[in-house]
Coordinates of N, CA, C and O in Angstrom, one line a residue:
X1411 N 262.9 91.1 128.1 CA 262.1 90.5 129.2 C 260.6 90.8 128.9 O 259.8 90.0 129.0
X1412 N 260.5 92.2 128.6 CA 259.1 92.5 128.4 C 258.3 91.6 126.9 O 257.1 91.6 126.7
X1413 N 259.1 91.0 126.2 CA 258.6 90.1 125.3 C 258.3 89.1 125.9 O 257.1 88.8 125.7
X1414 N 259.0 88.1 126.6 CA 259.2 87.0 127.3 C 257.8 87.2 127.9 O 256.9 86.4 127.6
X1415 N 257.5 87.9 128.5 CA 256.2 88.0 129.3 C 255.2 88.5 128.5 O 254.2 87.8 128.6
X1416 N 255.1 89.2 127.9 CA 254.3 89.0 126.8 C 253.9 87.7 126.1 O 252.7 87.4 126.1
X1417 N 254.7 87.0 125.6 CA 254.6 85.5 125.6 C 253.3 84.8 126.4 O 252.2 84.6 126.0
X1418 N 254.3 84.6 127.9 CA 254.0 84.1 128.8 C 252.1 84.8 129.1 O 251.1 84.1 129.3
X1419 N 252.2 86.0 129.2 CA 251.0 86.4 129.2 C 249.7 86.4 128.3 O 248.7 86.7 128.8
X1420 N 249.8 86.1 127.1 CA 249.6 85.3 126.0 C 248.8 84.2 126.2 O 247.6 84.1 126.2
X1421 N 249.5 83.6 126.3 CA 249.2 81.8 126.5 C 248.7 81.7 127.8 O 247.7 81.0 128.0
X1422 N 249.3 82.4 129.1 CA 248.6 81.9 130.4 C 247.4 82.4 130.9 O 246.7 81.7 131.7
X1423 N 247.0 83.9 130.2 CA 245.9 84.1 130.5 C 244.6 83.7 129.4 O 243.5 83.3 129.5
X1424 N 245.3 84.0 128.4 CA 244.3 83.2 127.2 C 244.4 81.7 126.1 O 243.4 81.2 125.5
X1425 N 245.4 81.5 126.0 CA 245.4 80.3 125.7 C 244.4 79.2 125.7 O 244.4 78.4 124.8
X1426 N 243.4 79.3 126.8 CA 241.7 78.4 126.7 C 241.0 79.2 126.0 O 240.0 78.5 125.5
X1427 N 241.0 80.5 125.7 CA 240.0 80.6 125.5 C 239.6 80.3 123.9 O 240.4 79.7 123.1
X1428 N 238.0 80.9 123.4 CA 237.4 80.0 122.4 C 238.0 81.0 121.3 O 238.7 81.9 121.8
X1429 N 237.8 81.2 119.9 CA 238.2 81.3 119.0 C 238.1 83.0 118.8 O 239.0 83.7 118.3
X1430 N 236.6 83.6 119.2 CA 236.3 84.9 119.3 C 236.4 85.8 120.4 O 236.2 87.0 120.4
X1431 N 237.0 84.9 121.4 CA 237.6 85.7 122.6 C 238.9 85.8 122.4 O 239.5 86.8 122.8
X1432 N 239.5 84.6 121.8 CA 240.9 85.0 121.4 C 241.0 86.4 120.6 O 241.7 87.3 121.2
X1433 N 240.4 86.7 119.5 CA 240.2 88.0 118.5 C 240.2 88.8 119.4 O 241.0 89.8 119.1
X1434 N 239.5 89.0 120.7 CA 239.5 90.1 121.8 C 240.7 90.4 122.3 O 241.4 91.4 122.2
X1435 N 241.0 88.8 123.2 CA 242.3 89.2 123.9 C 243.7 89.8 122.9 O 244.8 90.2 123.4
X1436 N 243.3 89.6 121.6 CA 244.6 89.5 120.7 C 244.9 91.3 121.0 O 246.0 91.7 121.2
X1437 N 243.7 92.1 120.9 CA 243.4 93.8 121.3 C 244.3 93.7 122.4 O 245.5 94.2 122.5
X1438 N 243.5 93.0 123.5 CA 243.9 93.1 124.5 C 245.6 93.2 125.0 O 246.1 94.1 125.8
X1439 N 246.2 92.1 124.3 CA 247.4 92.1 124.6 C 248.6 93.2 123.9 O 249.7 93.5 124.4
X1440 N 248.1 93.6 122.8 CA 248.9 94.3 122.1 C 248.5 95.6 122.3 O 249.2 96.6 121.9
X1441 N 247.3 95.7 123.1 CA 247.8 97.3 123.9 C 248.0 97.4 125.0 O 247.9 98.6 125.4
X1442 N 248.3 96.6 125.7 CA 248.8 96.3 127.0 C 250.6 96.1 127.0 O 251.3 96.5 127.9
X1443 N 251.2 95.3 125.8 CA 252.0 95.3 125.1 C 252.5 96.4 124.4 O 253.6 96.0 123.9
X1444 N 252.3 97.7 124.0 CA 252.8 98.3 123.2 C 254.3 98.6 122.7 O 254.7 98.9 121.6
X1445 N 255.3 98.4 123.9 CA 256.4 98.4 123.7 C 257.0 97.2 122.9 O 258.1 97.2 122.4
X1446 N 256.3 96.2 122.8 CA 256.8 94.7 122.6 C 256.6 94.6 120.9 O 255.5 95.0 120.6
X1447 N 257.2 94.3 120.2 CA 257.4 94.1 118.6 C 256.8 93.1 118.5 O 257.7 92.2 118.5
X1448 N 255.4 92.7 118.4 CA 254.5 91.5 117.7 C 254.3 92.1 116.8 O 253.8 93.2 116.7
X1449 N 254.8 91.0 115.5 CA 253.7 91.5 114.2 C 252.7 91.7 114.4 O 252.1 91.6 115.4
X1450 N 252.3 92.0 113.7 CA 250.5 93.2 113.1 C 250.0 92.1 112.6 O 248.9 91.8 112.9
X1451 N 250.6 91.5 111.8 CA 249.4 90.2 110.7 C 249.2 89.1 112.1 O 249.7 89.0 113.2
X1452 N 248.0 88.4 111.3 CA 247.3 87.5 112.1 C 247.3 88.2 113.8 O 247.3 89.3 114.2
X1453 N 247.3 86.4 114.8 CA 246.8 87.1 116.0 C 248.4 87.0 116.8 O 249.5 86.5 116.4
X1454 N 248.2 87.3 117.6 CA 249.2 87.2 118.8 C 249.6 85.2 118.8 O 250.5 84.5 118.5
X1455 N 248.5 85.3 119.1 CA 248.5 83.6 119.4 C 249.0 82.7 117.9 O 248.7 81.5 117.7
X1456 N 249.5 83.2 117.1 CA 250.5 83.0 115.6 C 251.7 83.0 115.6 O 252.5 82.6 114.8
X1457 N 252.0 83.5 116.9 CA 253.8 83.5 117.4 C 254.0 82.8 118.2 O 253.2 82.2 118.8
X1458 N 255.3 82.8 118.1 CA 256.2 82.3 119.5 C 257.2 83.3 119.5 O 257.5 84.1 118.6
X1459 N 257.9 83.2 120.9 CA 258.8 84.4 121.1 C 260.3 83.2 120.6 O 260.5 82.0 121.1
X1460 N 261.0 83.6 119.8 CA 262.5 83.0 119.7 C 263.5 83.5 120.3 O 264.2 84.4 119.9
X1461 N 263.5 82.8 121.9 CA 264.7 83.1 122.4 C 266.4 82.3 122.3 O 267.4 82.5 123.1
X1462 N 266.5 81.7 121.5 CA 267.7 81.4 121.1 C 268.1 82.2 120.0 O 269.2 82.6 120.1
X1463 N 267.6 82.5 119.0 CA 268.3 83.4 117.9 C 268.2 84.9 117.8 O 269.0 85.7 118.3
X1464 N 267.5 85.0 117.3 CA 267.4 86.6 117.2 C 266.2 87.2 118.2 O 265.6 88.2 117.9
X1465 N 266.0 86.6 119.3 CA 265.0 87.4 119.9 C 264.3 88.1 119.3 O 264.6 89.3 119.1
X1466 N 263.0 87.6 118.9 CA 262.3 88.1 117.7 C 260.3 87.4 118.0 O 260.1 86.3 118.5
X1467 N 259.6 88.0 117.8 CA 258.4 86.7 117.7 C 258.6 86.2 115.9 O 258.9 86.9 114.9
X1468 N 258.4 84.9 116.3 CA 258.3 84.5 114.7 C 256.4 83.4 114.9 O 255.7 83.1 115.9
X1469 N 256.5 83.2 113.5 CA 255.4 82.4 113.0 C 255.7 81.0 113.8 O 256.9 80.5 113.8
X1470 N 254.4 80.3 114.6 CA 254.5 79.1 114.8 C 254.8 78.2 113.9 O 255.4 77.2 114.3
X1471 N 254.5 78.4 112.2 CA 254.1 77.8 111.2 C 255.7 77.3 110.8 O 255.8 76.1 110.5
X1472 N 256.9 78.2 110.9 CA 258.0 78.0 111.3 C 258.6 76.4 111.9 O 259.5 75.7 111.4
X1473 N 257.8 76.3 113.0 CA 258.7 75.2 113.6 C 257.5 73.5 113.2 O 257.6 72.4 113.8
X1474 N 256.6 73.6 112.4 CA 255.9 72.9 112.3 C 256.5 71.7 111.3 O 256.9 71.8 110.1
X1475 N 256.6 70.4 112.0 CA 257.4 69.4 111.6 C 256.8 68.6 110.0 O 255.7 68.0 109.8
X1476 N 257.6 68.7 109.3 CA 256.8 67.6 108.2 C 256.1 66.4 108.6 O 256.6 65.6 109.4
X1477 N 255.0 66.3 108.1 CA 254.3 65.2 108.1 C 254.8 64.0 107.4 O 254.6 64.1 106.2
X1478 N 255.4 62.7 107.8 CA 255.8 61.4 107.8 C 254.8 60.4 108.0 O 254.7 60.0 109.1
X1479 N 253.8 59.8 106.7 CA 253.1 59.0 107.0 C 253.6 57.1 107.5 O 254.5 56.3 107.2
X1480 N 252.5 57.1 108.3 CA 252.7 55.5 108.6 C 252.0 55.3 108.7 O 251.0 55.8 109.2
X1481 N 252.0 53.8 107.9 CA 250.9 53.2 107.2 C 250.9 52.2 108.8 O 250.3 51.2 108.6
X1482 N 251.4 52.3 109.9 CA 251.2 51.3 110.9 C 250.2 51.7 112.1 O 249.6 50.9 112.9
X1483 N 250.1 53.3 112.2 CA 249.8 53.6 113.1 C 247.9 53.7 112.9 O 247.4 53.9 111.8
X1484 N 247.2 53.6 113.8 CA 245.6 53.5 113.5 C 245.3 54.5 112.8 O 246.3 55.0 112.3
X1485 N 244.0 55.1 112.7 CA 243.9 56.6 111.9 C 243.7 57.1 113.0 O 244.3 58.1 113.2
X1486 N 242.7 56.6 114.0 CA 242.5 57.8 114.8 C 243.9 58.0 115.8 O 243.6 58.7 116.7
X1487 N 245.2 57.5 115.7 CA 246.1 58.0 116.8 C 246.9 58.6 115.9 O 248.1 58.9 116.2
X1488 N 246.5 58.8 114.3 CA 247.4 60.0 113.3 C 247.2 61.5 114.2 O 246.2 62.0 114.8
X1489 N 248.4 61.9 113.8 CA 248.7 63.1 114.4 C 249.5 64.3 113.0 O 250.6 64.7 113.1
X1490 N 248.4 64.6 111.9 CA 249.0 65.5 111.1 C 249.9 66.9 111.7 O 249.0 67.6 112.3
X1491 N 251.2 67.5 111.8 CA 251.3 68.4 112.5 C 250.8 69.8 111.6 O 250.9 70.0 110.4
X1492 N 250.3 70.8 112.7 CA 249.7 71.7 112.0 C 250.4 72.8 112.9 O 250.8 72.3 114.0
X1493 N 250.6 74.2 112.7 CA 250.9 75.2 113.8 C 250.3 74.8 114.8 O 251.0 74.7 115.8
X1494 N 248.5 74.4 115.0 CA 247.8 74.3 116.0 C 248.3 73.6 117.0 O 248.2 74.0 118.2
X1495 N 248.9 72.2 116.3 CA 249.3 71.1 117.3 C 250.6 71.5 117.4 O 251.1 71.1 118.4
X1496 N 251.2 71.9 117.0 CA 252.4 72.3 117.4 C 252.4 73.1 118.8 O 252.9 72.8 119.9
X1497 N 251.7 74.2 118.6 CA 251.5 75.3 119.5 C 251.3 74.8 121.0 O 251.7 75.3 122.0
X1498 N 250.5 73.5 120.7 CA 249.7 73.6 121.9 C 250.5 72.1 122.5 O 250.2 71.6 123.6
X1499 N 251.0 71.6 121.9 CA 252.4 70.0 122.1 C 253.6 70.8 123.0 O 254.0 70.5 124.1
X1500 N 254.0 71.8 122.4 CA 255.2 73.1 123.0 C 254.7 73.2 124.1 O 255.2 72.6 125.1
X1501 N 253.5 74.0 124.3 CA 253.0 74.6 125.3 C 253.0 73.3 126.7 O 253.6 73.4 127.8
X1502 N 251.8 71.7 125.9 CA 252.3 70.9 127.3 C 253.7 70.6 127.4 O 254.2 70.7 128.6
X1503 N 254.5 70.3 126.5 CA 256.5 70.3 127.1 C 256.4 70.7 127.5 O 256.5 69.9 128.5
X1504 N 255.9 72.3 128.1 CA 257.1 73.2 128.2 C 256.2 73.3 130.2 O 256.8 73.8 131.2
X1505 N 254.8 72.8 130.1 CA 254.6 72.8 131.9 C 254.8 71.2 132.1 O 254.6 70.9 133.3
X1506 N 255.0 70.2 131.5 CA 255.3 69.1 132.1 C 256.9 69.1 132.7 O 257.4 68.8 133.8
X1507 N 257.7 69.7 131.3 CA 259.3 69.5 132.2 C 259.0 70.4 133.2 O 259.9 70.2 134.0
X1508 N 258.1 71.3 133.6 CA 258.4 71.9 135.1 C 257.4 71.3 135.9 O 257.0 72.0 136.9
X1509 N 256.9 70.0 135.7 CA 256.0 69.7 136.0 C 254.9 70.1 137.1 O 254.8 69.9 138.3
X1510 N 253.4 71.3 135.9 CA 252.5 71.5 136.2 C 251.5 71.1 135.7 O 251.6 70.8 134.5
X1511 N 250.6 71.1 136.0 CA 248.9 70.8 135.7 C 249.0 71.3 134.3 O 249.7 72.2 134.0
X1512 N 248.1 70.6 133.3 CA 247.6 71.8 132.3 C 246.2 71.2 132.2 O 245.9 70.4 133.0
X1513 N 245.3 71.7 131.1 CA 244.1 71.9 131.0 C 243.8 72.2 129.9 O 243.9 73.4 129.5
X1514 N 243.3 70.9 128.9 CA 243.4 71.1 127.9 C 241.8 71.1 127.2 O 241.2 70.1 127.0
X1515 N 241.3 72.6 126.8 CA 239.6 72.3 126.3 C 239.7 72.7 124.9 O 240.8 72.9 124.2
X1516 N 238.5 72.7 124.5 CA 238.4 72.5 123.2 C 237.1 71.8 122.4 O 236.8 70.8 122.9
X1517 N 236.4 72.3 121.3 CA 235.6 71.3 121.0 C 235.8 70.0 120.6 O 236.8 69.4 120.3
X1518 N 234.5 69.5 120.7 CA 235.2 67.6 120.0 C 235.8 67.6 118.6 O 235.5 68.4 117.7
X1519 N 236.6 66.6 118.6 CA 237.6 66.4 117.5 C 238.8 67.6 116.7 O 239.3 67.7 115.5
X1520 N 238.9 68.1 117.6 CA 240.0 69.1 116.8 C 241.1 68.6 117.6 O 242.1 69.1 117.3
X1521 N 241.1 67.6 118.6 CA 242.6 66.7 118.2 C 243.2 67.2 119.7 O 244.4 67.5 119.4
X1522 N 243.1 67.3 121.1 CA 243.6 67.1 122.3 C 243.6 66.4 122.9 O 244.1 66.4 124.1
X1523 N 242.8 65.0 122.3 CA 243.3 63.8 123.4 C 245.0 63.2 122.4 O 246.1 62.9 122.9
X1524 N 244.7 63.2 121.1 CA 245.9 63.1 120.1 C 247.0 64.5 120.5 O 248.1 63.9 120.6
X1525 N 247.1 65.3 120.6 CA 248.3 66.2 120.7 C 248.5 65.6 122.7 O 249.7 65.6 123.0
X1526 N 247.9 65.3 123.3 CA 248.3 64.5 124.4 C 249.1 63.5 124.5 O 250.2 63.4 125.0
X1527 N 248.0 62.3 123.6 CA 248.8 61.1 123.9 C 250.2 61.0 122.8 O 251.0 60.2 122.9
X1528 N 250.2 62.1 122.0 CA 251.7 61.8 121.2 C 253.1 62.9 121.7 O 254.3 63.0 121.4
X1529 N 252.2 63.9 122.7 CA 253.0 64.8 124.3 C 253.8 64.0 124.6 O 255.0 64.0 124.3
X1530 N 252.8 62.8 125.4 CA 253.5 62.0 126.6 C 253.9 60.8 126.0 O 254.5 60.0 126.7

């Protein structure tokens, strides 16, 4: 359980934020976390918790789907998948099937009106 919320606490309290506050919160969580088995390499925000198998954090990089080009779709509605968009495509599933708000920022062009419109 205490992973699960770790998780959860993870992504809900920091999840917006920008790249160098993430590096903070990454402190933040893993000593607030101490009991919880996050790897050490990279940040917090590099996992996902796997609760069907081995209850474990593993690498987002893991579930990131092969790239299948189509020569039909425009360029700007390509959607290369990266951990990034993975991470953050999961994250909207996962408050739309419970259907909540999310809030999605970000600088321009790193790809959240695309990890949206290929969400919904």
């Amino acid at each position: 359980m205490n992973s699960i919320f770790a998780f959860c606490y993870t992504w809900g309290m920091g999840g917006s934020l920008d790249e160098r506050s993430k590096e903070r919160f990454d402190d933040t969580v893993r000593d607030a976390f101490k009991n919880v088995t996050i790897p050490p390499a990279n940040s917090v925000f590099d996992y996902y918790f796997d609760m069907k198998k081995d209850k474990s954090f593993k690498p987002w990089s893991m579930k990131v789907p092969t790239f299948v080009y189509d020569k039909d779709i425009p360029y700007f509605e390509l959607l290369v998948p990266t951990a990034d968009t993975y991470k953050y495509s999961y994250c909207l599933e996962i408050l739309l099937s419970k259907e909540k708000n999310a809030f999605f920022t970000g600088m321009t062009g790193v790809g959240k009106s695309v990890v949206i419109q290929n969400t919904l």
